PDB file of C-alpha atoms and ligand atoms in Angstrom:
ATOM      1  CA  MET A   1      14.272 -22.569  40.691  1.00 70.00           C
ATOM      2  CA  SER A   2      11.765 -19.726  40.252  1.00 74.00           C
ATOM      3  CA  THR A   3       8.925 -19.962  37.732  1.00 68.00           C
ATOM      4  CA  GLN A   4      11.172 -17.821  35.519  1.00 72.00           C
ATOM      5  CA  GLU A   5      13.779 -20.610  35.415  1.00 73.00           C
ATOM      6  CA  LYS A   6      12.894 -23.729  33.432  1.00 73.00           C
ATOM      7  CA  GLY A   7      16.285 -25.325  33.818  1.00 81.00           C
ATOM      8  CA  TYR A   8      19.112 -25.465  31.306  1.00 90.00           C
ATOM      9  CA  PHE A   9      18.510 -24.640  27.652  1.00 94.00           C
ATOM     10  CA  THR A  10      18.226 -27.649  25.341  1.00 95.00           C
ATOM     11  CA  GLU A  11      17.307 -28.052  21.710  1.00 96.00           C
ATOM     12  CA  GLU A  12      13.994 -29.608  22.778  1.00 95.00           C
ATOM     13  CA  ASN A  13      12.877 -27.052  25.398  1.00 95.00           C
ATOM     14  CA  SER A  14      14.449 -23.944  23.813  1.00 97.00           C
ATOM     15  CA  ALA A  15      11.292 -21.821  23.349  1.00 97.00           C
ATOM     16  CA  ASP A  16       9.887 -22.702  26.795  1.00 96.00           C
ATOM     17  CA  VAL A  17      13.124 -21.672  28.504  1.00 96.00           C
ATOM     18  CA  VAL A  18      13.285 -18.322  26.700  1.00 96.00           C
ATOM     19  CA  VAL A  19       9.589 -17.534  27.216  1.00 96.00           C
ATOM     20  CA  SER A  20       9.766 -18.446  30.920  1.00 95.00           C
ATOM     21  CA  ARG A  21      12.325 -15.678  31.489  1.00 95.00           C
ATOM     22  CA  ILE A  22       9.721 -12.990  30.743  1.00 96.00           C
ATOM     23  CA  GLY A  23       9.259 -11.274  34.105  1.00 95.00           C
ATOM     24  CA  PRO A  24       5.923 -11.257  35.989  1.00 95.00           C
ATOM     25  CA  SER A  25       5.620  -7.447  35.883  1.00 97.00           C
ATOM     26  CA  THR A  26       6.141  -7.251  32.103  1.00 98.00           C
ATOM     27  CA  ASP A  27       3.440  -5.385  30.185  1.00 98.00           C
ATOM     28  CA  ALA A  28       0.882  -8.102  29.328  1.00 98.00           C
ATOM     29  CA  ARG A  29       0.725  -7.254  25.614  1.00 98.00           C
ATOM     30  CA  LEU A  30       4.526  -7.213  25.243  1.00 98.00           C
ATOM     31  CA  ALA A  31       4.752 -10.551  27.073  1.00 98.00           C
ATOM     32  CA  ARG A  32       2.149 -12.087  24.724  1.00 98.00           C
ATOM     33  CA  VAL A  33       3.811 -10.708  21.603  1.00 98.00           C
ATOM     34  CA  MET A  34       7.322 -11.807  22.599  1.00 98.00           C
ATOM     35  CA  ALA A  35       6.143 -15.256  23.676  1.00 98.00           C
ATOM     36  CA  ALA A  36       4.385 -15.820  20.337  1.00 98.00           C
ATOM     37  CA  ILE A  37       7.314 -14.512  18.307  1.00 98.00           C
ATOM     38  CA  THR A  38       9.791 -16.613  20.301  1.00 98.00           C
ATOM     39  CA  ARG A  39       7.747 -19.805  19.845  1.00 98.00           C
ATOM     40  CA  HIS A  40       7.205 -19.278  16.095  1.00 98.00           C
ATOM     41  CA  LEU A  41      10.825 -18.243  15.504  1.00 98.00           C
ATOM     42  CA  HIS A  42      12.188 -21.277  17.342  1.00 98.00           C
ATOM     43  CA  ALA A  43       9.783 -23.514  15.408  1.00 98.00           C
ATOM     44  CA  ALA A  44      11.011 -22.029  12.110  1.00 98.00           C
ATOM     45  CA  VAL A  45      14.663 -22.466  13.116  1.00 98.00           C
ATOM     46  CA  LYS A  46      13.979 -26.099  14.064  1.00 98.00           C
ATOM     47  CA  GLU A  47      12.254 -26.697  10.733  1.00 98.00           C
ATOM     48  CA  VAL A  48      15.006 -25.066   8.666  1.00 98.00           C
ATOM     49  CA  GLU A  49      18.056 -26.152  10.755  1.00 98.00           C
ATOM     50  CA  PRO A  50      20.248 -23.300   9.455  1.00 98.00           C
ATOM     51  CA  THR A  51      23.987 -23.699   9.217  1.00 98.00           C
ATOM     52  CA  GLN A  52      26.118 -21.196  11.116  1.00 98.00           C
ATOM     53  CA  GLU A  53      26.839 -19.480   7.743  1.00 98.00           C
ATOM     54  CA  GLU A  54      23.135 -19.233   6.883  1.00 98.00           C
ATOM     55  CA  TRP A  55      22.414 -17.722  10.304  1.00 98.00           C
ATOM     56  CA  MET A  56      25.131 -15.123   9.689  1.00 98.00           C
ATOM     57  CA  ALA A  57      23.742 -14.392   6.194  1.00 98.00           C
ATOM     58  CA  ALA A  58      20.327 -13.714   7.781  1.00 98.00           C
ATOM     59  CA  ILE A  59      21.921 -11.356  10.325  1.00 98.00           C
ATOM     60  CA  GLN A  60      23.738  -9.556   7.504  1.00 98.00           C
ATOM     61  CA  PHE A  61      20.538  -9.276   5.465  1.00 98.00           C
ATOM     62  CA  LEU A  62      18.754  -7.611   8.412  1.00 98.00           C
ATOM     63  CA  THR A  63      21.765  -5.351   9.024  1.00 98.00           C
ATOM     64  CA  LYS A  64      21.764  -4.227   5.367  1.00 98.00           C
ATOM     65  CA  THR A  65      18.005  -3.699   5.558  1.00 98.00           C
ATOM     66  CA  GLY A  66      18.517  -1.368   8.540  1.00 98.00           C
ATOM     67  CA  HIS A  67      21.389   0.468   6.855  1.00 98.00           C
ATOM     68  CA  LYS A  68      19.180   1.141   3.816  1.00 98.00           C
ATOM     69  CA  CYS A  69      16.645   3.001   5.987  1.00 98.00           C
ATOM     70  CA  ASP A  70      16.639   6.781   6.324  1.00 95.00           C
ATOM     71  CA  ASP A  71      13.998   9.518   6.693  1.00 90.00           C
ATOM     72  CA  TRP A  72      12.833   8.828   3.139  1.00 89.00           C
ATOM     73  CA  ARG A  73      13.442   5.098   2.626  1.00 93.00           C
ATOM     74  CA  GLN A  74      11.918   2.454   4.938  1.00 96.00           C
ATOM     75  CA  GLU A  75      13.387  -0.873   3.853  1.00 98.00           C
ATOM     76  CA  PHE A  76      11.819  -2.778   6.783  1.00 98.00           C
ATOM     77  CA  ILE A  77       8.326  -1.701   5.657  1.00 97.00           C
ATOM     78  CA  LEU A  78       9.202  -2.888   2.141  1.00 97.00           C
ATOM     79  CA  LEU A  79      10.260  -6.232   3.644  1.00 98.00           C
ATOM     80  CA  SER A  80       6.944  -6.409   5.482  1.00 98.00           C
ATOM     81  CA  ASP A  81       5.155  -5.494   2.214  1.00 98.00           C
ATOM     82  CA  VAL A  82       6.765  -8.203   0.072  1.00 98.00           C
ATOM     83  CA  MET A  83       6.216 -10.843   2.766  1.00 98.00           C
ATOM     84  CA  GLY A  84       2.489 -10.021   2.827  1.00 98.00           C
ATOM     85  CA  VAL A  85       2.683  -8.863   6.449  1.00 98.00           C
ATOM     86  CA  SER A  86       1.601  -5.265   5.711  1.00 97.00           C
ATOM     87  CA  MET A  87      -1.536  -6.508   3.948  1.00 97.00           C
ATOM     88  CA  LEU A  88      -2.251  -8.986   6.757  1.00 98.00           C
ATOM     89  CA  VAL A  89      -1.982  -6.255   9.416  1.00 97.00           C
ATOM     90  CA  ASP A  90      -4.170  -4.035   7.198  1.00 96.00           C
ATOM     91  CA  ALA A  91      -6.787  -6.801   6.891  1.00 96.00           C
ATOM     92  CA  ILE A  92      -6.834  -7.473  10.652  1.00 96.00           C
ATOM     93  CA  ASN A  93      -7.247  -3.780  11.462  1.00 95.00           C
ATOM     94  CA  ASN A  94      -9.782  -2.939   8.761  1.00 93.00           C
ATOM     95  CA  ARG A  95     -12.497  -5.580   9.016  1.00 92.00           C
ATOM     96  CA  LYS A  96     -15.352  -3.658   7.402  1.00 86.00           C
ATOM     97  CA  PRO A  97     -19.102  -4.117   7.741  1.00 84.00           C
ATOM     98  CA  SER A  98     -20.712  -5.714   4.716  1.00 87.00           C
ATOM     99  CA  GLY A  99     -20.994  -3.358   1.757  1.00 91.00           C
ATOM    100  CA  ALA A 100     -18.222  -0.993   2.878  1.00 96.00           C
ATOM    101  CA  SER A 101     -15.280  -0.374   0.530  1.00 97.00           C
ATOM    102  CA  GLU A 102     -12.157  -2.370   1.296  1.00 97.00           C
ATOM    103  CA  SER A 103      -8.775  -0.963   2.291  1.00 97.00           C
ATOM    104  CA  THR A 104      -5.279  -1.682   1.057  1.00 97.00           C
ATOM    105  CA  VAL A 105      -1.687  -0.567   1.785  1.00 96.00           C
ATOM    106  CA  LEU A 106      -0.758   3.103   2.146  1.00 96.00           C
ATOM    107  CA  GLY A 107       2.678   2.782   0.514  1.00 95.00           C
ATOM    108  CA  PRO A 108       5.607   5.179   0.962  1.00 94.00           C
ATOM    109  CA  PHE A 109       4.641   7.880  -1.550  1.00 95.00           C
ATOM    110  CA  HIS A 110       1.852   9.734   0.259  1.00 96.00           C
ATOM    111  CA  VAL A 111       2.631  13.425   0.840  1.00 95.00           C
ATOM    112  CA  PRO A 112       0.827  15.295   3.650  1.00 94.00           C
ATOM    113  CA  ASP A 113      -0.647  18.792   3.252  1.00 92.00           C
ATOM    114  CA  VAL A 114      -1.223  18.663  -0.509  1.00 95.00           C
ATOM    115  CA  PRO A 115      -3.198  21.723  -1.715  1.00 94.00           C
ATOM    116  CA  GLU A 116      -6.983  21.380  -1.915  1.00 97.00           C
ATOM    117  CA  LEU A 117      -8.302  21.786  -5.480  1.00 97.00           C
ATOM    118  CA  PRO A 118     -11.739  22.646  -6.872  1.00 97.00           C
ATOM    119  CA  MET A 119     -13.788  19.664  -7.994  1.00 96.00           C
ATOM    120  CA  GLY A 120     -13.034  18.862 -11.629  1.00 96.00           C
ATOM    121  CA  ALA A 121      -9.427  20.133 -11.493  1.00 97.00           C
ATOM    122  CA  ASN A 122      -6.657  18.376 -13.419  1.00 97.00           C
ATOM    123  CA  ILE A 123      -3.928  16.958 -11.161  1.00 98.00           C
ATOM    124  CA  CYS A 124      -1.704  16.196 -14.167  1.00 97.00           C
ATOM    125  CA  LEU A 125       0.337  19.415 -14.049  1.00 96.00           C
ATOM    126  CA  ASP A 126       2.722  18.624 -16.925  1.00 93.00           C
ATOM    127  CA  GLY A 127       0.055  17.409 -19.374  1.00 92.00           C
ATOM    128  CA  LYS A 128       1.996  14.170 -20.044  1.00 94.00           C
ATOM    129  CA  GLY A 129       0.346  10.805 -20.567  1.00 95.00           C
ATOM    130  CA  ASP A 130      -3.173   9.785 -21.571  1.00 96.00           C
ATOM    131  CA  PRO A 131      -5.825  12.037 -20.005  1.00 97.00           C
ATOM    132  CA  MET A 132      -8.097  10.246 -17.561  1.00 97.00           C
ATOM    133  CA  LEU A 133     -11.347  11.348 -15.914  1.00 98.00           C
ATOM    134  CA  ILE A 134     -11.987   9.773 -12.517  1.00 98.00           C
ATOM    135  CA  LYS A 135     -15.444  10.132 -11.048  1.00 97.00           C
ATOM    136  CA  GLY A 136     -17.940   8.545  -8.697  1.00 98.00           C
ATOM    137  CA  ARG A 137     -19.966   8.959  -5.565  1.00 98.00           C
ATOM    138  CA  ILE A 138     -19.197   8.415  -1.893  1.00 98.00           C
ATOM    139  CA  VAL A 139     -21.967   7.067   0.318  1.00 98.00           C
ATOM    140  CA  GLY A 140     -22.330   5.562   3.797  1.00 97.00           C
ATOM    141  CA  THR A 141     -23.275   1.908   4.362  1.00 96.00           C
ATOM    142  CA  ASP A 142     -26.919   3.094   4.551  1.00 95.00           C
ATOM    143  CA  GLY A 143     -26.593   4.409   0.956  1.00 96.00           C
ATOM    144  CA  ALA A 144     -26.900   8.083   1.935  1.00 97.00           C
ATOM    145  CA  PRO A 145     -24.549  10.361  -0.067  1.00 98.00           C
ATOM    146  CA  LEU A 146     -21.740  11.931   1.948  1.00 98.00           C
ATOM    147  CA  ALA A 147     -21.031  15.626   1.347  1.00 97.00           C
ATOM    148  CA  GLY A 148     -17.682  17.244   2.143  1.00 97.00           C
ATOM    149  CA  VAL A 149     -15.674  13.989   2.245  1.00 98.00           C
ATOM    150  CA  LYS A 150     -11.951  14.760   1.954  1.00 98.00           C
ATOM    151  CA  LEU A 151     -10.448  12.794  -0.941  1.00 98.00           C
ATOM    152  CA  ASP A 152      -6.658  12.736  -0.895  1.00 98.00           C
ATOM    153  CA  VAL A 153      -5.446  11.175  -4.173  1.00 98.00           C
ATOM    154  CA  TRP A 154      -2.049  10.367  -5.654  1.00 98.00           C
ATOM    155  CA  GLN A 155      -0.820   8.349  -8.605  1.00 98.00           C
ATOM    156  CA  THR A 156       2.199   7.727 -10.843  1.00 95.00           C
ATOM    157  CA  ASN A 157       2.703   9.343 -14.196  1.00 92.00           C
ATOM    158  CA  ASP A 158       2.678   7.285 -17.336  1.00 88.00           C
ATOM    159  CA  ASP A 159       6.343   6.379 -16.868  1.00 91.00           C
ATOM    160  CA  GLY A 160       5.451   4.734 -13.531  1.00 92.00           C
ATOM    161  CA  PHE A 161       7.009   7.358 -11.219  1.00 94.00           C
ATOM    162  CA  TYR A 162       5.553   9.509  -8.431  1.00 96.00           C
ATOM    163  CA  ASP A 163       6.509  13.215  -8.395  1.00 96.00           C
ATOM    164  CA  VAL A 164       8.608  12.684  -5.247  1.00 94.00           C
ATOM    165  CA  GLN A 165      10.747  10.131  -7.137  1.00 93.00           C
ATOM    166  CA  GLN A 166      11.445  12.589  -9.956  1.00 94.00           C
ATOM    167  CA  LYS A 167      12.113  15.923  -8.273  1.00 93.00           C
ATOM    168  CA  GLY A 168      13.141  18.444 -10.928  1.00 93.00           C
ATOM    169  CA  ILE A 169      11.619  16.268 -13.672  1.00 95.00           C
ATOM    170  CA  GLN A 170       7.974  16.329 -12.603  1.00 94.00           C
ATOM    171  CA  PRO A 171       6.458  19.500 -11.064  1.00 95.00           C
ATOM    172  CA  ASP A 172       5.928  19.383  -7.278  1.00 93.00           C
ATOM    173  CA  PHE A 173       2.478  17.970  -6.418  1.00 96.00           C
ATOM    174  CA  ASN A 174       2.145  16.488  -9.919  1.00 97.00           C
ATOM    175  CA  LEU A 175      -0.606  13.872  -9.983  1.00 97.00           C
ATOM    176  CA  ARG A 176      -1.743  14.443  -6.422  1.00 98.00           C
ATOM    177  CA  GLY A 177      -4.506  16.559  -4.962  1.00 97.00           C
ATOM    178  CA  VAL A 178      -7.149  16.944  -2.285  1.00 98.00           C
ATOM    179  CA  PHE A 179     -10.847  17.332  -3.171  1.00 98.00           C
ATOM    180  CA  ARG A 180     -14.127  17.539  -1.226  1.00 98.00           C
ATOM    181  CA  THR A 181     -17.276  15.767  -2.378  1.00 97.00           C
ATOM    182  CA  ALA A 182     -20.302  17.829  -3.452  1.00 94.00           C
ATOM    183  CA  ASP A 183     -23.632  17.811  -1.571  1.00 96.00           C
ATOM    184  CA  ASP A 184     -24.773  14.740  -3.528  1.00 97.00           C
ATOM    185  CA  GLY A 185     -21.584  12.847  -2.566  1.00 98.00           C
ATOM    186  CA  THR A 186     -20.107  12.994  -6.073  1.00 98.00           C
ATOM    187  CA  TYR A 187     -16.511  13.698  -7.028  1.00 98.00           C
ATOM    188  CA  HIS A 188     -14.657  14.066 -10.309  1.00 98.00           C
ATOM    189  CA  PHE A 189     -11.200  15.134 -11.342  1.00 98.00           C
ATOM    190  CA  TRP A 190      -8.756  14.666 -14.205  1.00 98.00           C
ATOM    191  CA  GLY A 191      -5.458  12.805 -14.059  1.00 97.00           C
ATOM    192  CA  ALA A 192      -3.324  10.715 -16.411  1.00 97.00           C
ATOM    193  CA  LYS A 193      -3.605   6.965 -16.962  1.00 96.00           C
ATOM    194  CA  PRO A 194      -1.190   5.445 -14.411  1.00 95.00           C
ATOM    195  CA  ARG A 195       1.273   2.683 -15.263  1.00 94.00           C
ATOM    196  CA  PHE A 196       2.682  -0.335 -13.438  1.00 96.00           C
ATOM    197  CA  TYR A 197       5.933   0.384 -11.608  1.00 96.00           C
ATOM    198  CA  PRO A 198       8.543  -1.407  -9.499  1.00 97.00           C
ATOM    199  CA  ILE A 199       8.633  -0.898  -5.739  1.00 96.00           C
ATOM    200  CA  PRO A 200      12.070   0.474  -4.747  1.00 95.00           C
ATOM    201  CA  ASP A 201      14.228  -2.578  -5.584  1.00 96.00           C
ATOM    202  CA  ASP A 202      17.800  -1.260  -5.359  1.00 96.00           C
ATOM    203  CA  GLY A 203      18.272  -2.570  -1.799  1.00 98.00           C
ATOM    204  CA  PRO A 204      18.339  -5.887   0.072  1.00 98.00           C
ATOM    205  CA  VAL A 205      14.574  -6.421  -0.395  1.00 98.00           C
ATOM    206  CA  GLY A 206      14.956  -6.101  -4.181  1.00 98.00           C
ATOM    207  CA  GLN A 207      17.860  -8.602  -4.045  1.00 98.00           C
ATOM    208  CA  LEU A 208      15.713 -10.993  -2.030  1.00 98.00           C
ATOM    209  CA  LEU A 209      12.890 -10.745  -4.590  1.00 98.00           C
ATOM    210  CA  GLY A 210      15.404 -11.544  -7.363  1.00 98.00           C
ATOM    211  CA  LYS A 211      16.686 -14.614  -5.475  1.00 98.00           C
ATOM    212  CA  LEU A 212      13.095 -15.784  -4.984  1.00 98.00           C
ATOM    213  CA  GLY A 213      12.323 -15.457  -8.713  1.00 98.00           C
ATOM    214  CA  ARG A 214       9.819 -12.681  -7.969  1.00 98.00           C
ATOM    215  CA  HIS A 215       9.368  -9.412  -9.900  1.00 98.00           C
ATOM    216  CA  PRO A 216       9.100  -6.076  -8.019  1.00 98.00           C
ATOM    217  CA  TYR A 217       6.106  -4.632  -9.914  1.00 98.00           C
ATOM    218  CA  ARG A 218       2.789  -3.201  -8.723  1.00 98.00           C
ATOM    219  CA  PRO A 219      -0.096  -3.043 -11.214  1.00 98.00           C
ATOM    220  CA  ALA A 220      -1.294   0.435 -12.258  1.00 96.00           C
ATOM    221  CA  HIS A 221      -3.402   2.061  -9.558  1.00 97.00           C
ATOM    222  CA  LEU A 222      -4.585   5.305  -7.962  1.00 98.00           C
ATOM    223  CA  HIS A 223      -4.283   5.871  -4.218  1.00 98.00           C
ATOM    224  CA  PHE A 224      -7.072   7.353  -2.113  1.00 98.00           C
ATOM    225  CA  ILE A 225      -7.442   8.391   1.521  1.00 98.00           C
ATOM    226  CA  LEU A 226     -11.085   9.232   2.259  1.00 98.00           C
ATOM    227  CA  GLU A 227     -11.881  11.095   5.476  1.00 98.00           C
ATOM    228  CA  ALA A 228     -15.272  12.175   6.812  1.00 98.00           C
ATOM    229  CA  ALA A 229     -16.466  13.004  10.349  1.00 97.00           C
ATOM    230  CA  GLY A 230     -18.359  10.054  11.846  1.00 97.00           C
ATOM    231  CA  PHE A 231     -16.811   7.520   9.410  1.00 97.00           C
ATOM    232  CA  GLU A 232     -13.734   5.323   9.482  1.00 96.00           C
ATOM    233  CA  THR A 233     -10.915   6.733   7.394  1.00 97.00           C
ATOM    234  CA  LEU A 234     -10.443   4.574   4.296  1.00 97.00           C
ATOM    235  CA  ILE A 235      -6.962   4.079   2.835  1.00 98.00           C
ATOM    236  CA  THR A 236      -7.331   2.309  -0.473  1.00 98.00           C
ATOM    237  CA  HIS A 237      -6.536   2.091  -4.215  1.00 98.00           C
ATOM    238  CA  ILE A 238      -8.390   1.482  -7.425  1.00 97.00           C
ATOM    239  CA  PHE A 239      -6.609  -0.802  -9.879  1.00 98.00           C
ATOM    240  CA  ASP A 240      -6.569  -1.236 -13.652  1.00 97.00           C
ATOM    241  CA  PRO A 241      -7.850  -4.825 -14.126  1.00 97.00           C
ATOM    242  CA  ASP A 242      -6.135  -5.049 -17.545  1.00 96.00           C
ATOM    243  CA  ASP A 243      -2.668  -4.419 -16.140  1.00 97.00           C
ATOM    244  CA  ARG A 244      -0.198  -7.233 -16.816  1.00 97.00           C
ATOM    245  CA  TYR A 245       0.695  -7.459 -13.091  1.00 98.00           C
ATOM    246  CA  ILE A 246      -2.864  -7.457 -11.727  1.00 98.00           C
ATOM    247  CA  HIS A 247      -2.524 -11.077 -10.513  1.00 98.00           C
ATOM    248  CA  SER A 248       1.004 -10.739  -9.125  1.00 98.00           C
ATOM    249  CA  ASP A 249       1.230  -7.426  -7.212  1.00 98.00           C
ATOM    250  CA  ALA A 250       4.633  -7.467  -5.442  1.00 98.00           C
ATOM    251  CA  VAL A 251       2.963  -6.317  -2.198  1.00 98.00           C
ATOM    252  CA  PHE A 252      -0.317  -8.324  -2.451  1.00 98.00           C
ATOM    253  CA  GLY A 253      -2.468  -5.150  -2.360  1.00 98.00           C
ATOM    254  CA  VAL A 254      -5.037  -6.126  -5.024  1.00 98.00           C
ATOM    255  CA  LYS A 255      -8.581  -7.066  -3.968  1.00 97.00           C
ATOM    256  CA  GLU A 256     -11.358  -7.906  -6.397  1.00 96.00           C
ATOM    257  CA  SER A 257     -13.573  -5.070  -5.096  1.00 96.00           C
ATOM    258  CA  LEU A 258     -10.833  -2.539  -5.899  1.00 97.00           C
ATOM    259  CA  LEU A 259     -10.775  -3.286  -9.639  1.00 97.00           C
ATOM    260  CA  ALA A 260     -12.185  -0.410 -11.707  1.00 96.00           C
ATOM    261  CA  LYS A 261     -12.738  -0.276 -15.456  1.00 93.00           C
ATOM    262  CA  PHE A 262     -10.450   2.083 -17.350  1.00 96.00           C
ATOM    263  CA  ASP A 263     -12.643   2.801 -20.413  1.00 96.00           C
ATOM    264  CA  LEU A 264     -11.228   4.551 -23.482  1.00 97.00           C
ATOM    265  CA  ILE A 265     -13.794   7.181 -24.576  1.00 97.00           C
ATOM    266  CA  GLU A 266     -13.564   7.989 -28.279  1.00 97.00           C
ATOM    267  CA  ASP A 267     -17.141   9.212 -28.895  1.00 97.00           C
ATOM    268  CA  PRO A 268     -16.870  12.846 -30.146  1.00 96.00           C
ATOM    269  CA  VAL A 269     -20.102  13.766 -28.324  1.00 96.00           C
ATOM    270  CA  ARG A 270     -18.691  12.587 -24.967  1.00 96.00           C
ATOM    271  CA  ILE A 271     -15.318  14.194 -25.737  1.00 97.00           C
ATOM    272  CA  SER A 272     -16.879  17.602 -26.313  1.00 96.00           C
ATOM    273  CA  ALA A 273     -19.367  17.197 -23.426  1.00 95.00           C
ATOM    274  CA  GLU A 274     -16.438  16.698 -21.027  1.00 95.00           C
ATOM    275  CA  GLY A 275     -14.443  19.561 -22.582  1.00 93.00           C
ATOM    276  CA  ALA A 276     -11.616  17.148 -23.508  1.00 95.00           C
ATOM    277  CA  GLN A 277      -9.171  17.778 -26.377  1.00 93.00           C
ATOM    278  CA  GLY A 278      -9.473  14.227 -27.714  1.00 96.00           C
ATOM    279  CA  PRO A 279      -9.993  10.612 -26.594  1.00 97.00           C
ATOM    280  CA  PHE A 280      -9.599  10.044 -22.869  1.00 97.00           C
ATOM    281  CA  TYR A 281      -9.838   7.259 -20.315  1.00 98.00           C
ATOM    282  CA  GLU A 282     -12.759   7.251 -17.901  1.00 98.00           C
ATOM    283  CA  VAL A 283     -12.844   5.494 -14.534  1.00 98.00           C
ATOM    284  CA  VAL A 284     -16.086   5.439 -12.563  1.00 97.00           C
ATOM    285  CA  HIS A 285     -15.722   4.208  -9.001  1.00 97.00           C
ATOM    286  CA  ASN A 286     -18.044   4.591  -6.017  1.00 97.00           C
ATOM    287  CA  PHE A 287     -16.907   4.277  -2.421  1.00 98.00           C
ATOM    288  CA  VAL A 288     -18.877   3.203   0.645  1.00 98.00           C
ATOM    289  CA  LEU A 289     -17.609   4.405   4.034  1.00 97.00           C
ATOM    290  CA  ALA A 290     -18.185   2.533   7.279  1.00 96.00           C
ATOM    291  CA  PRO A 291     -19.541   4.563  10.221  1.00 96.00           C
ATOM    292  CA  THR A 292     -17.335   4.738  13.301  1.00 94.00           C
ATOM    293  CA  THR A 293     -18.684   2.552  16.071  1.00 80.00           C
TER     294      THR A 293
HETATM  295  C1  BEZ B   1       2.717   2.184  -3.493  1.00 83.52           C
HETATM  296  O1  BEZ B   1       1.696   1.746  -3.984  1.00 83.52           O
HETATM  297  O2  BEZ B   1       2.947   3.384  -3.641  1.00 83.52           O
HETATM  298  C2  BEZ B   1       3.657   1.241  -2.777  1.00 83.52           C
HETATM  299  C3  BEZ B   1       3.157   0.350  -1.863  1.00 83.52           C
HETATM  300  C4  BEZ B   1       4.033  -0.502  -1.195  1.00 83.52           C
HETATM  301  C5  BEZ B   1       5.386  -0.455  -1.479  1.00 83.52           C
HETATM  302  C6  BEZ B   1       5.876   0.451  -2.426  1.00 83.52           C
HETATM  303  C7  BEZ B   1       4.997   1.292  -3.091  1.00 83.52           C
HETATM  304 FE1   FE B   2       1.422   3.273  -5.541  1.00 83.52          FE
END
């Protein structure tokens, strides 16, 4: 018997036999990944002891998950999201130096090549919802302000939908925009107060959540991608801490450092100073970018 043959397959030695078949010239990373997955999968199967019918139900679930995927819908990423795997991979790949802003999931609703807008522009193109001013400063971990940082932002409207989910209802590029920070690192723009919303739950992942007694909602948030030469790109959100789902995000994306206050401004002096038509929400959030190493 070669080292690739560990004898006949038994319930006891199952993982060892499968792993031993990995050939000696296999790419080292692939061999490591497949060995780990094989060992953990066999351990889970031994713990659960599925019936033949349960095994077939699992195969059918994965088949339906694949069938739900197309150029627009990625049901496997949703599965990874609701199992916490997307956030775990994000955490492993975005260990930041102390003081740097934390990352979170990208999500499926980012649109590339959104038009760049002048600082202070309103991304709420249909004027619906409660007006919201978002402002802050972007600095490096040394505290120095960063000029010219590209801020790519997107958010839901106050019904909890992104523009791309409501084509023909919301204007194209509603509630999304690209800005560049000023020389002192500051940014500000207007939007509308976002609302909690369900992740796409009309497929097998939504059915799974239902069977697990889990809801599909994400707490209200704004998405940001921050890019600057010499700094790590930051993909993140800021969240409304008063949202009812803040402690039970369906995709586990909330981190304490990403909570921002959504203050209702009713002072007439502030309202006129900002050129607003009436009361508005204000969110002040600073970001700290980590230098590339
Ligand atoms: C989002 O925040 O846009 C999102 C993230 C993960 C799954 C679905 C939506
Ligand atoms: Fe989102």
